[in-house]
Short mmCIF file of C-alpha atoms in Angstrom, two decimals:
data_model
loop_
_atom_site.label_atom_id
_atom_site.label_comp_id
_atom_site.label_asym_id
_atom_site.label_seq_id
_atom_site.Cartn_x
_atom_site.Cartn_y
_atom_site.Cartn_z
CA MET A 188 -204.84 -76.07 135.22
CA ASP A 189 -202.95 -74.07 132.60
CA ILE A 190 -199.97 -72.46 134.24
CA LEU A 191 -200.64 -69.26 132.28
CA LEU A 192 -204.10 -68.96 133.78
CA ALA A 193 -203.01 -69.88 137.31
CA PRO A 194 -202.20 -66.28 138.47
CA ALA A 195 -205.59 -65.05 137.29
CA PHE A 196 -207.40 -67.90 139.02
CA MET A 197 -205.33 -67.32 142.15
CA GLY A 198 -206.19 -63.61 142.25
CA ARG A 199 -209.89 -64.38 141.90
CA ALA A 200 -209.69 -67.11 144.54
CA LEU A 201 -207.93 -64.75 146.99
CA ALA A 202 -210.60 -62.08 146.43
CA LEU A 203 -213.42 -64.55 147.06
CA LEU A 204 -211.68 -66.02 150.10
CA LEU A 205 -211.04 -62.59 151.56
CA GLY A 206 -214.65 -61.56 150.95
CA SER A 207 -215.87 -64.74 152.64
CA LEU A 208 -213.63 -64.19 155.65
CA LEU A 209 -214.67 -60.55 156.09
CA GLY A 210 -218.33 -61.36 155.66
CA SER A 211 -218.36 -64.08 158.30
CA PRO A 212 -217.93 -64.10 162.06
CA PRO A 213 -215.91 -62.94 163.87
CA TYR A 214 -215.20 -60.04 161.48
CA SER A 215 -218.82 -59.42 160.56
CA SER A 216 -220.00 -59.68 164.18
CA ASP A 217 -217.23 -57.87 166.08
CA TYR A 218 -216.26 -54.94 163.85
CA SER A 219 -217.99 -52.06 162.17
CA SER A 220 -215.05 -51.47 159.84
CA VAL A 221 -211.92 -53.24 158.66
CA CYS A 222 -208.67 -51.59 157.55
CA LEU A 223 -206.79 -52.69 154.44
CA VAL A 224 -203.13 -51.71 154.65
CA HIS A 225 -200.99 -52.29 151.56
CA SER A 226 -198.20 -50.79 149.51
CA PRO A 227 -198.98 -49.03 146.19
CA GLY A 228 -197.68 -52.04 144.29
CA GLU A 229 -199.94 -54.55 146.03
CA ASP A 230 -203.39 -55.26 144.67
CA ILE A 231 -205.66 -56.56 147.43
CA ARG A 232 -209.22 -57.10 146.30
CA TRP A 233 -212.24 -58.72 147.82
CA GLU A 234 -215.46 -59.93 146.28
CA GLY A 235 -218.66 -60.15 148.23
CA GLU A 236 -220.66 -62.45 145.97
CA GLY A 237 -222.02 -65.22 148.07
CA SER A 238 -221.41 -63.13 151.24
CA PRO A 239 -224.21 -60.56 151.47
CA ALA A 240 -223.28 -59.79 155.12
CA ILE A 241 -220.35 -57.66 153.93
CA ALA A 242 -222.46 -54.73 152.81
CA PRO A 243 -224.47 -54.13 155.97
CA TYR A 244 -221.69 -54.92 158.43
CA LEU A 245 -218.49 -53.55 156.99
CA SER A 246 -217.20 -50.17 155.98
CA LEU A 247 -213.87 -50.88 154.32
CA VAL A 248 -211.20 -48.26 154.92
CA THR A 249 -208.03 -48.40 152.82
CA THR A 250 -204.71 -47.07 154.09
CA THR A 251 -202.03 -46.88 151.39
CA GLN A 252 -198.42 -47.32 152.40
CA GLN A 253 -195.88 -44.64 151.51
CA GLU A 254 -193.29 -45.13 148.77
CA SER A 255 -190.57 -44.93 151.44
CA ASN A 256 -191.75 -48.28 152.84
CA GLU A 257 -192.98 -46.51 155.98
CA LEU A 258 -196.53 -46.32 157.25
CA ASP A 259 -197.78 -42.91 158.39
CA VAL A 260 -198.82 -43.32 162.04
CA ASN A 261 -201.32 -40.47 161.65
CA ASP A 262 -203.14 -42.32 158.88
CA LEU A 263 -203.23 -45.50 160.91
CA HIS A 264 -204.43 -43.59 163.96
CA ALA A 265 -207.22 -41.99 161.94
CA ALA A 266 -208.31 -45.40 160.66
CA ILE A 267 -208.40 -46.80 164.20
CA GLU A 268 -210.46 -43.84 165.36
CA ALA A 269 -212.87 -44.59 162.52
CA GLY A 270 -213.58 -47.93 164.18
CA CYS A 271 -211.11 -50.37 162.62
CA GLY A 272 -210.76 -53.42 164.79
CA GLY A 273 -209.66 -55.92 162.15
CA PHE A 274 -206.81 -55.44 159.71
CA VAL A 275 -205.99 -56.95 156.31
CA VAL A 276 -202.31 -56.26 155.61
CA GLY A 277 -200.19 -56.88 152.53
CA GLU A 278 -196.77 -58.47 152.67
CA LEU A 279 -194.77 -55.28 152.11
CA ALA A 280 -196.86 -53.37 154.65
CA LEU A 281 -196.75 -56.03 157.36
CA LEU A 282 -193.57 -54.97 159.16
CA PRO A 283 -194.31 -51.21 158.96
CA TRP A 284 -197.79 -51.91 160.34
CA LEU A 285 -196.35 -53.88 163.26
CA GLU A 286 -193.86 -51.05 163.84
CA GLN A 287 -196.60 -48.40 164.19
CA PHE A 288 -199.16 -50.57 165.98
CA HIS A 289 -198.38 -49.41 169.51
CA ALA A 290 -197.89 -45.74 168.67
CA ALA A 291 -201.18 -45.49 166.78
CA HIS A 292 -203.21 -47.32 169.43
CA GLN A 293 -201.64 -45.40 172.30
CA ARG A 294 -203.02 -42.15 170.87
CA SER A 295 -206.41 -43.58 170.02
CA LEU A 296 -209.56 -43.12 172.06
CA GLN A 297 -211.01 -46.32 170.64
CA ARG A 298 -210.75 -49.23 173.07
CA MET A 299 -211.28 -52.34 170.94
CA HIS A 300 -209.32 -55.11 172.63
CA ASN A 301 -210.24 -57.96 170.26
CA LYS A 302 -207.81 -56.95 167.52
CA ARG A 303 -207.32 -59.42 164.64
CA LEU A 304 -204.92 -59.54 161.72
CA ILE A 305 -205.16 -61.14 158.27
CA ALA A 306 -201.80 -60.95 156.49
CA ILE A 307 -201.18 -62.02 152.89
CA VAL A 308 -197.59 -63.20 152.44
CA SER A 309 -195.84 -65.02 149.60
CA GLN A 310 -194.05 -67.60 151.73
CA LEU A 311 -193.21 -68.55 155.30
CA ASP A 312 -189.50 -68.95 155.77
CA GLY A 313 -186.77 -68.24 158.25
CA LYS A 314 -186.39 -64.67 157.00
CA LEU A 315 -189.99 -63.80 157.87
CA HIS A 316 -189.69 -65.65 161.17
CA HIS A 317 -186.59 -63.65 162.08
CA ALA A 318 -188.25 -60.39 160.99
CA LEU A 319 -191.28 -61.02 163.24
CA LEU A 320 -189.29 -61.74 166.41
CA PRO A 321 -188.81 -58.03 167.38
CA TYR A 322 -192.58 -57.58 167.17
CA ARG A 323 -193.51 -60.39 169.50
CA ASP A 324 -194.93 -57.87 171.97
CA THR A 325 -197.27 -56.56 169.27
CA LEU A 326 -198.35 -60.06 168.25
CA GLU A 327 -199.27 -60.74 171.89
CA GLN A 328 -201.82 -57.93 171.70
CA LEU A 329 -203.77 -59.61 168.88
CA VAL A 330 -206.55 -62.08 169.54
CA ASN A 331 -205.43 -64.13 166.56
CA VAL A 332 -203.40 -63.85 163.37
CA LEU A 333 -204.32 -65.50 160.06
CA LEU A 334 -201.56 -65.77 157.45
CA ILE A 335 -202.76 -66.38 153.89
CA VAL A 336 -199.99 -67.96 151.79
CA PRO A 337 -200.95 -68.44 148.11
CA ASN A 338 -199.04 -71.08 146.17
CA VAL A 339 -199.54 -70.56 142.44
CA THR A 340 -197.43 -73.57 141.46
CA ASN A 341 -199.55 -76.05 143.40
CA ALA A 342 -202.78 -74.05 142.98
CA LEU A 343 -203.24 -74.02 146.76
CA ILE A 344 -203.94 -71.40 149.41
CA ARG A 345 -202.42 -72.32 152.73
CA LEU A 346 -203.77 -70.78 155.92
CA HIS A 347 -201.47 -70.48 158.94
CA THR A 348 -201.74 -68.93 162.35
CA ILE A 349 -199.02 -67.71 164.70
CA GLU A 350 -198.62 -69.49 168.01
CA LEU A 351 -196.71 -67.86 170.83
CA GLU A 352 -195.20 -70.25 173.33
CA GLY A 353 -192.75 -68.89 175.84
CA SER A 354 -190.40 -66.64 173.88
CA THR A 355 -190.81 -68.43 170.53
CA ILE A 356 -192.95 -67.75 167.46
CA ASP A 357 -194.28 -70.73 165.52
CA PHE A 358 -196.28 -70.95 162.30
CA GLN A 359 -199.09 -73.50 162.59
CA LEU A 360 -200.89 -74.79 159.50
CA ILE A 361 -204.68 -74.52 159.75
CA ASP A 362 -205.89 -75.57 156.29
CA GLU A 363 -204.93 -76.02 152.63
CA ILE A 364 -207.56 -74.86 150.15
CA PRO A 365 -207.41 -75.71 146.44
CA ILE A 366 -208.26 -72.64 144.41
CA GLU A 367 -210.97 -74.64 142.63
CA CYS A 368 -212.74 -74.99 145.99
CA VAL A 369 -212.92 -71.27 146.76
CA PRO A 370 -215.41 -70.20 144.07
CA SER A 371 -217.79 -73.01 145.04
CA MET A 372 -217.61 -71.83 148.70
CA CYS A 373 -217.10 -75.38 149.90
CA ILE A 374 -215.19 -73.96 152.85
CA SER A 375 -218.04 -71.83 154.18
CA ASN A 376 -218.82 -74.26 157.00
CA GLN A 377 -215.37 -73.96 158.56
CA LEU A 378 -214.62 -70.25 158.23
CA GLU A 379 -214.84 -69.65 161.97
CA SER A 380 -212.26 -72.35 162.63
CA TYR A 381 -209.71 -70.20 160.81
CA PHE A 382 -209.83 -67.76 163.75
CA PRO A 383 -209.14 -69.86 166.85
CA ASP A 384 -209.67 -68.13 170.16
CA ARG A 385 -206.14 -67.89 171.51
CA LEU A 386 -207.35 -66.32 174.74
CA GLN A 387 -208.90 -69.49 176.11
CA ASP A 388 -205.49 -71.16 176.17
CA LEU A 389 -202.63 -68.69 176.30
CA ARG A 390 -200.09 -71.55 176.20
CA GLY A 391 -198.02 -70.23 179.09
CA ARG A 392 -197.79 -66.70 177.70
CA ARG A 393 -196.36 -64.22 180.18
CA ILE A 394 -198.36 -61.39 181.74
CA ARG A 395 -196.04 -58.69 183.00
CA VAL A 396 -197.31 -57.10 186.20
CA THR A 397 -195.94 -54.12 188.07
CA THR A 398 -197.15 -52.86 191.42
CA VAL A 399 -196.25 -51.25 194.72
CA SER A 400 -196.72 -53.05 198.01
CA TYR A 401 -200.11 -51.85 199.18
CA PRO A 402 -201.88 -54.15 201.67
CA PRO A 403 -204.44 -55.61 201.46
CA TYR A 404 -204.58 -55.16 197.67
CA ALA A 405 -201.13 -56.22 196.54
CA MET A 406 -198.19 -57.75 198.42
CA TRP A 407 -195.21 -59.83 197.33
CA GLN A 408 -191.98 -61.23 198.69
CA GLU A 409 -189.07 -63.20 197.33
CA VAL A 410 -188.89 -66.91 198.11
CA PRO A 411 -186.51 -69.73 197.13
CA PRO A 412 -186.89 -70.90 193.49
CA GLY A 413 -189.86 -73.16 192.93
CA GLN A 414 -191.69 -72.19 196.13
CA GLY A 415 -193.52 -69.13 194.86
CA ASN A 416 -196.45 -68.60 192.53
CA ALA A 417 -194.95 -66.13 190.04
CA ASP A 418 -191.78 -65.40 188.09
CA VAL A 419 -189.62 -62.30 187.93
CA VAL A 420 -189.09 -60.43 184.68
CA GLY A 421 -185.59 -61.20 183.41
CA ASP A 422 -184.95 -64.02 185.91
CA THR A 423 -184.62 -67.53 184.48
CA ARG A 424 -185.28 -69.19 187.84
CA PRO A 425 -188.90 -70.34 188.17
CA ARG A 426 -191.37 -69.25 190.82
CA THR A 427 -189.13 -66.98 192.88
CA VAL A 428 -191.88 -64.63 194.08
CA GLN A 429 -194.88 -65.27 196.32
CA LEU A 430 -197.81 -62.99 195.49
CA ALA A 431 -200.60 -62.18 197.93
CA GLY A 432 -203.40 -59.68 198.19
CA PHE A 433 -206.86 -59.45 196.69
CA GLU A 434 -205.84 -58.06 193.28
CA PHE A 435 -202.96 -60.50 192.84
CA LEU A 436 -205.32 -63.36 193.60
CA LEU A 437 -207.51 -62.20 190.72
CA ILE A 438 -204.56 -62.21 188.30
CA LEU A 439 -203.42 -65.64 189.50
CA GLU A 440 -206.92 -67.00 189.00
CA LEU A 441 -207.00 -65.52 185.48
CA CYS A 442 -203.78 -67.32 184.62
CA ARG A 443 -205.00 -70.55 186.18
CA ARG A 444 -208.05 -70.54 183.94
CA HIS A 445 -206.31 -69.40 180.76
CA ASN A 446 -202.90 -71.04 181.13
CA CYS A 447 -200.63 -68.02 181.40
CA THR A 448 -197.67 -67.06 183.56
CA VAL A 449 -197.47 -64.07 185.88
CA GLU A 450 -194.19 -62.16 185.79
CA ILE A 451 -193.65 -59.36 188.24
CA SER A 452 -191.27 -56.53 187.53
CA LYS A 453 -188.90 -55.71 190.37
CA ASN A 454 -188.25 -52.34 188.78
CA CYS A 455 -191.42 -51.06 190.40
CA ALA A 456 -192.18 -47.41 190.91
CA ASN A 457 -192.52 -45.83 194.33
CA ASP A 458 -195.99 -44.42 193.75
CA TRP A 459 -198.95 -44.49 191.41
CA GLY A 460 -197.58 -41.73 189.19
CA THR A 461 -199.05 -38.92 187.13
CA VAL A 462 -199.55 -38.05 183.47
CA GLU A 463 -198.09 -34.82 182.16
CA LEU A 464 -199.64 -32.57 179.53
CA ASN A 465 -197.16 -33.76 176.90
CA GLY A 466 -198.31 -37.37 177.35
CA SER A 467 -195.33 -38.58 179.37
CA ALA A 468 -196.06 -40.43 182.60
CA THR A 469 -194.30 -41.38 185.80
CA GLY A 470 -194.72 -44.08 188.43
CA LEU A 471 -196.89 -47.10 187.82
CA ILE A 472 -198.84 -45.32 185.10
CA GLY A 473 -195.55 -44.68 183.32
CA ASN A 474 -194.88 -48.43 183.20
CA ILE A 475 -198.04 -48.85 181.14
CA VAL A 476 -197.39 -45.88 178.87
CA ASN A 477 -193.79 -46.96 178.25
CA ARG A 478 -194.80 -50.62 177.63
CA ARG A 479 -192.78 -51.99 180.51
CA ALA A 480 -195.82 -53.87 181.81
CA ASP A 481 -199.10 -55.32 180.60
CA ILE A 482 -200.95 -54.82 183.88
CA VAL A 483 -200.58 -52.35 186.73
CA LEU A 484 -202.35 -52.90 190.03
CA ALA A 485 -202.23 -51.45 193.54
CA ALA A 486 -205.63 -50.02 194.46
CA LEU A 487 -205.66 -47.79 191.38
CA TYR A 488 -208.69 -45.59 190.93
CA THR A 489 -210.43 -44.62 187.69
CA TRP A 490 -207.79 -42.10 186.62
CA TYR A 491 -206.14 -41.36 183.29
CA GLY A 492 -208.42 -43.45 181.09
CA ARG A 493 -206.87 -41.63 178.15
CA VAL A 494 -203.51 -43.41 178.39
CA ALA A 495 -204.55 -46.79 179.82
CA SER A 496 -207.60 -49.01 179.75
CA LEU A 497 -209.49 -50.03 182.87
CA THR A 498 -211.08 -53.26 183.94
CA MET A 499 -214.50 -53.42 185.52
CA PRO A 500 -214.50 -52.07 189.10
CA ILE A 501 -213.09 -54.58 191.57
CA GLU A 502 -214.38 -53.01 194.76
CA ALA A 503 -215.49 -49.72 196.21
CA ALA A 504 -213.10 -47.49 198.14
CA HIS A 505 -213.87 -44.55 200.39
CA VAL A 506 -211.26 -41.89 201.09
CA SER A 507 -211.43 -40.02 204.37
CA CYS A 508 -208.97 -38.70 206.91
CA LEU A 509 -207.94 -39.06 210.52
CA VAL A 510 -208.31 -35.92 212.61
CA PRO A 511 -207.25 -35.07 216.19
CA LYS A 512 -209.52 -36.34 218.93
CA PRO A 513 -211.25 -33.67 221.00
CA ARG A 514 -209.42 -32.82 224.23
CA LEU A 515 -210.85 -32.36 227.72
CA LEU A 516 -211.79 -28.77 228.37
CA PRO A 517 -209.95 -26.90 231.15
CA PHE A 518 -211.78 -27.19 234.49
CA TRP A 519 -212.06 -23.42 234.91
CA GLN A 520 -214.30 -23.21 231.85
CA THR A 521 -217.00 -25.41 233.40
CA PRO A 522 -218.95 -22.62 235.21
CA PHE A 523 -219.05 -20.57 232.03
CA ARG A 524 -220.30 -23.36 229.75
CA SER A 525 -223.73 -23.59 231.36
CA PHE A 526 -224.98 -20.87 229.04
CA PRO A 527 -223.97 -20.15 225.46
CA SER A 528 -222.32 -16.85 224.74
CA ASN A 529 -225.46 -15.18 223.41
CA LEU A 530 -227.40 -16.11 226.56
CA TRP A 531 -224.57 -14.83 228.74
CA LEU A 532 -224.82 -11.59 226.84
CA MET A 533 -228.55 -11.32 227.55
CA VAL A 534 -227.97 -12.14 231.26
CA GLY A 535 -225.33 -9.43 231.38
CA LEU A 536 -227.65 -6.90 229.77
CA ALA A 537 -230.46 -7.83 232.18
CA PHE A 538 -228.02 -7.54 235.12
CA ALA A 539 -226.89 -4.10 233.99
CA ALA A 540 -230.44 -2.91 233.29
CA GLY A 541 -231.68 -4.14 236.67
CA THR A 542 -228.76 -2.51 238.46
CA GLY A 543 -229.39 0.79 236.76
CA ALA A 544 -233.15 0.70 237.40
CA ILE A 545 -232.76 -0.07 241.13
CA TYR A 546 -230.13 2.62 241.51
CA LEU A 547 -232.29 5.29 239.87
CA ILE A 548 -235.44 4.37 241.84
CA GLU A 549 -233.56 4.25 245.16
CA CYS A 550 -231.90 7.61 244.44
CA ALA A 551 -235.34 9.13 243.69
CA HIS A 552 -236.75 7.58 246.91
CA ASP A 553 -233.86 9.01 248.93
CA ARG A 554 -234.52 12.53 247.65
CA LEU A 555 -238.21 12.27 248.54
CA ALA A 556 -237.57 10.79 251.97
CA VAL A 557 -234.43 12.67 252.93
CA GLY A 558 -236.06 14.52 255.76
CA VAL A 559 -237.51 11.42 257.34
CA ARG A 560 -234.36 9.30 257.58
CA GLU A 561 -231.75 11.27 259.38
CA GLY A 562 -228.19 10.01 259.24
CA TYR A 563 -228.77 7.96 256.10
CA ASP A 564 -225.77 8.15 253.71
CA GLY A 565 -227.80 7.39 250.53
CA PHE A 566 -228.06 4.41 248.16
CA SER A 567 -224.89 3.83 246.12
CA LEU A 568 -224.31 2.04 242.82
CA LEU A 569 -222.44 -0.67 244.70
CA ASP A 570 -225.55 -1.29 246.80
CA ALA A 571 -227.54 -1.74 243.59
CA LEU A 572 -224.99 -4.28 242.26
CA PHE A 573 -225.24 -6.33 245.46
CA VAL A 574 -229.04 -6.30 245.32
CA ILE A 575 -229.08 -7.66 241.76
CA PHE A 576 -226.36 -10.18 242.58
CA LYS A 577 -228.36 -11.51 245.55
CA LEU A 578 -231.41 -11.91 243.31
CA HIS A 579 -229.41 -13.95 240.75
CA VAL A 580 -227.76 -16.27 243.28
CA GLY A 581 -230.89 -16.90 245.43
CA GLN A 582 -229.78 -14.95 248.52
CA SER A 583 -232.24 -13.30 250.93
CA LEU A 584 -233.00 -9.65 250.41
CA GLY A 585 -234.24 -7.25 253.07
CA VAL A 586 -237.30 -5.18 252.03
CA ARG A 587 -237.94 -1.84 253.59
CA TYR A 588 -241.57 -0.92 254.12
CA ASP A 589 -241.03 2.66 253.09
CA ARG A 590 -240.19 1.78 249.49
CA LEU A 591 -242.09 3.32 246.65
CA VAL A 592 -244.69 1.17 244.95
CA ALA A 593 -242.67 1.36 241.69
CA GLY A 594 -239.65 0.07 243.53
CA LEU A 595 -241.57 -2.87 244.96
CA ILE A 596 -242.97 -3.78 241.55
CA LEU A 597 -239.48 -3.64 240.01
CA LEU A 598 -238.07 -5.70 242.85
CA VAL A 599 -240.70 -8.43 242.41
CA ALA A 600 -240.06 -8.53 238.62
CA LEU A 601 -236.32 -8.80 239.16
CA LEU A 602 -236.90 -11.48 241.79
CA PHE A 603 -238.83 -13.67 239.34
CA GLY A 604 -236.18 -13.08 236.63
CA GLY A 605 -233.41 -13.97 239.06
CA PHE A 606 -235.18 -17.18 240.09
CA MET A 607 -235.53 -18.28 236.44
CA ILE A 608 -231.90 -17.50 235.60
CA GLU A 609 -230.69 -19.17 238.82
CA ASN A 610 -232.67 -22.37 238.24
CA SER A 611 -231.71 -22.56 234.55
CA TYR A 612 -228.06 -22.10 235.39
CA ALA A 613 -228.19 -24.70 238.18
CA GLY A 614 -229.75 -27.30 235.88
CA ALA A 615 -227.29 -26.63 233.07
CA LEU A 616 -224.34 -26.77 235.46
CA ALA A 617 -225.54 -30.06 236.92
CA SER A 618 -225.71 -31.60 233.44
CA LEU A 619 -222.17 -30.41 232.70
CA LEU A 620 -220.82 -31.91 235.92
CA THR A 621 -222.35 -35.30 235.13
CA LEU A 622 -219.94 -36.16 232.24
CA PRO A 623 -216.47 -34.94 231.25
CA GLN A 624 -216.56 -32.03 228.83
CA TYR A 625 -214.56 -32.16 225.58
CA GLU A 626 -213.83 -29.82 222.73
CA ARG A 627 -216.22 -29.86 219.80
CA SER A 628 -215.48 -32.96 217.70
CA ILE A 629 -214.50 -32.73 214.02
CA ASP A 630 -216.90 -35.20 212.42
CA THR A 631 -217.72 -33.93 208.93
CA VAL A 632 -216.05 -32.26 205.97
CA VAL A 633 -217.83 -29.03 206.92
CA ASP A 634 -216.29 -29.21 210.41
CA PHE A 635 -212.89 -29.89 208.88
CA ILE A 636 -213.12 -26.83 206.66
CA ALA A 637 -214.56 -24.65 209.44
CA ASN A 638 -211.51 -25.38 211.59
CA ASP A 639 -209.21 -24.31 208.72
CA MET A 640 -207.39 -27.64 208.81
CA HIS A 641 -205.00 -29.34 206.39
CA TRP A 642 -204.46 -33.01 205.65
CA THR A 643 -201.50 -34.92 204.32
CA GLY A 644 -200.45 -38.11 202.53
CA GLY A 645 -197.40 -39.60 200.88
CA THR A 646 -198.36 -38.84 197.26
CA GLU A 647 -200.32 -36.34 195.20
CA ALA A 648 -202.22 -39.27 193.66
CA TRP A 649 -204.74 -39.08 196.49
CA MET A 650 -206.08 -35.88 194.98
CA ILE A 651 -206.25 -36.95 191.32
CA THR A 652 -209.93 -37.80 191.71
CA LEU A 653 -210.65 -34.26 192.93
CA ALA A 654 -208.57 -32.57 190.22
CA GLY A 655 -211.59 -31.50 188.19
CA THR A 656 -214.18 -31.09 190.94
CA THR A 657 -216.22 -27.90 191.21
CA GLN A 658 -217.95 -28.55 194.52
CA PRO A 659 -216.81 -25.82 196.94
CA ASN A 660 -216.20 -28.14 199.90
CA LEU A 661 -214.22 -30.64 197.82
CA VAL A 662 -212.22 -27.82 196.23
CA ARG A 663 -211.28 -26.64 199.73
CA MET A 664 -210.31 -30.18 200.70
CA ARG A 665 -208.19 -30.58 197.57
CA ASP A 666 -206.40 -27.27 198.09
CA SER A 667 -205.69 -28.04 201.76
CA PHE A 668 -203.89 -31.31 200.95
CA VAL A 669 -200.11 -31.35 201.40
CA VAL A 670 -197.65 -34.10 200.42
CA HIS A 671 -194.97 -35.41 202.77
CA ASP A 672 -191.98 -37.61 202.06
CA THR A 673 -192.54 -41.33 202.53
CA ASP A 674 -189.16 -42.25 204.01
CA ASP A 675 -189.01 -43.36 207.63
CA GLU A 676 -187.30 -40.22 208.88
CA ALA A 677 -189.93 -37.96 207.30
CA VAL A 678 -192.76 -40.06 208.73
CA ALA A 679 -191.13 -39.95 212.16
CA ARG A 680 -191.14 -36.16 211.98
CA LEU A 681 -194.83 -35.89 211.17
CA PRO A 682 -196.51 -33.56 213.68
CA PHE A 683 -199.13 -35.95 215.02
CA THR A 684 -199.73 -33.47 217.83
CA ASP A 685 -200.69 -30.71 215.37
CA ARG A 686 -204.32 -29.89 216.12
CA ARG A 687 -204.84 -28.54 212.59
CA MET A 688 -203.49 -31.51 210.63
CA GLY A 689 -205.36 -34.58 209.34
CA TYR A 690 -204.01 -37.77 207.73
CA VAL A 691 -205.55 -39.39 204.67
CA TYR A 692 -206.63 -43.02 204.77
CA GLU A 693 -208.70 -45.38 202.63
CA ARG A 694 -211.69 -47.29 203.98
CA LEU A 695 -212.15 -50.55 202.09
CA GLN A 696 -214.74 -53.28 202.08
CA PHE A 697 -214.95 -55.97 204.76
CA GLY A 698 -213.47 -53.75 207.46
CA ASN A 699 -210.09 -53.22 205.78
CA TYR A 700 -208.17 -49.97 205.72
CA GLY A 701 -205.39 -48.61 203.54
CA TYR A 702 -203.06 -46.04 205.01
CA GLY A 703 -201.81 -42.87 203.40
CA SER A 704 -199.25 -42.22 206.13
CA ARG A 705 -197.70 -44.72 208.49
CA ILE A 706 -199.07 -43.88 211.93
CA THR A 707 -197.55 -45.17 215.15
CA TRP A 708 -199.62 -46.71 217.91
CA ASN A 709 -199.15 -43.72 220.22
CA ALA A 710 -200.15 -41.34 217.45
CA SER A 711 -203.28 -43.38 216.68
CA LEU A 712 -204.48 -42.81 220.25
CA ARG A 713 -204.68 -39.10 219.49
CA LEU A 714 -206.61 -39.46 216.22
CA GLN A 715 -210.10 -40.43 215.12
CA PRO A 716 -211.72 -40.84 211.65
CA LEU A 717 -214.24 -38.48 210.19
CA ARG A 718 -217.78 -39.82 210.39
CA GLU A 719 -218.26 -39.27 206.67
CA ASP A 720 -216.15 -39.90 203.58
CA VAL A 721 -214.45 -37.10 201.71
CA PHE A 722 -215.08 -38.85 198.37
CA ASN A 723 -215.79 -42.31 196.98
CA GLU A 724 -213.98 -44.20 194.23
CA PHE A 725 -213.66 -47.63 192.64
CA SER A 726 -210.45 -49.64 192.48
CA VAL A 727 -209.60 -51.12 189.08
CA VAL A 728 -206.74 -52.88 187.33
CA ARG A 729 -205.04 -50.91 184.57
CA HIS A 730 -203.63 -52.41 181.42
CA THR A 731 -202.37 -51.26 178.05
CA THR A 732 -204.94 -49.88 175.64
CA ARG A 733 -204.50 -52.87 173.32
CA TRP A 734 -204.03 -55.77 175.77
CA ALA A 735 -205.91 -58.74 174.33
CA GLY A 736 -206.30 -60.33 177.76
CA HIS A 737 -208.96 -57.75 178.61
CA THR A 738 -211.43 -59.81 176.59
CA ALA A 739 -210.61 -62.95 178.56
#
């Protein structure tokens, strides 16, 4: 080939190759749009002849690099929001694109985890290798990387991929394509082989995990080197940590299947953490936002999806609280509990009405019969009270034969009423004496609210799920929650004898429980769980918004 015509042929061959790559799986099947990132001096073209799948599948979005050799993160963020999952990057734009990768994806609402990169570079040498080392963390987030290296002198296009093993970066040759072969599309049968699935074999790549000890989800302890099942971030000794718990077992199984290494960060937070309005985060969530970990686990619920991605739900969780057990009622209250208060009120009114009626009738009888009964002192109000009392307690009552007919009728009516009240009271009292009598139990959320109670836990994270609720009962529960310190002295001072305080706990599957406050054995004897849950959630594993392992 004429050396003068070689650059022209090379440009055409690159355009056809790029069009073939973009019009074939996985780009045509996984993405709705692809971003081209290049400097103003770079001319990246693609030709779709022979690849009709480009038109219906792709919407090409071009992001031009600034003259200052910096890529505007806002432009890259806008392109990602438009649906860019694959990227074609020029040589001069490669390092700026890697620099802004995390910042642009952290702000994005798009959650495409199968990110791919096609980079066009002039040569692979030690300078490029050294320049890529600081961006190893970014390269780990990509499903695969294809480096297109055109060689005008030899009229070849070399295709390389980047392999990450341990802490090294290696360039691996995939294919060498003569530029005469590209126009004839003799490579069309092997296009998919240019994008090997690096997730099936991660080649020992590390997965940084951070957590808090939260049985039965996540537990770990240090062991002698070589006896554990995970490494420690920054420690060169192998297998110095033994991981246990349901969620850790899932991560260990993932690494067993895909050949990766679990590294746990000892610089763990003390709680789950929160996200502030300015985007900053604390606790475990902050480790994800600040890129100190790839995965965070410890019974995390479906919170803060804006700053971190979530896996599928692992298991259901039900949040409730422990409340004081009902106490035995004082013995002196037993006689008064046979009737409810409203019935006692009606008995009292009937007693008063009967007393008044007997007193008035007897006074009228005394005035009519005053001349007949000499020496009679008259019927007093106290006599009327004793008559009504005898009727209500089943005592005998003397009946004078000189009573008025109205008095006899009233007496018979009161006698029947007294019998009914007496028998009802006797039956109710017998039922109360059969079993011990306790205070009314707090069994539901409505009971909890009606007793004007509060509940407590060691972190505000318990209430994140209820932050946006509008249900009145749940709003009351959220507002009544108070946070206590988690140190041993603070827990020892918790008022477990407070009759208006509850303690949050988590009911898990298979009969497991997660505690919100450490409760002593003696304190547990005074508490009981609500019979219903306050709210339900799902536990998930959180990871960075661009972690490629999500697809695995």
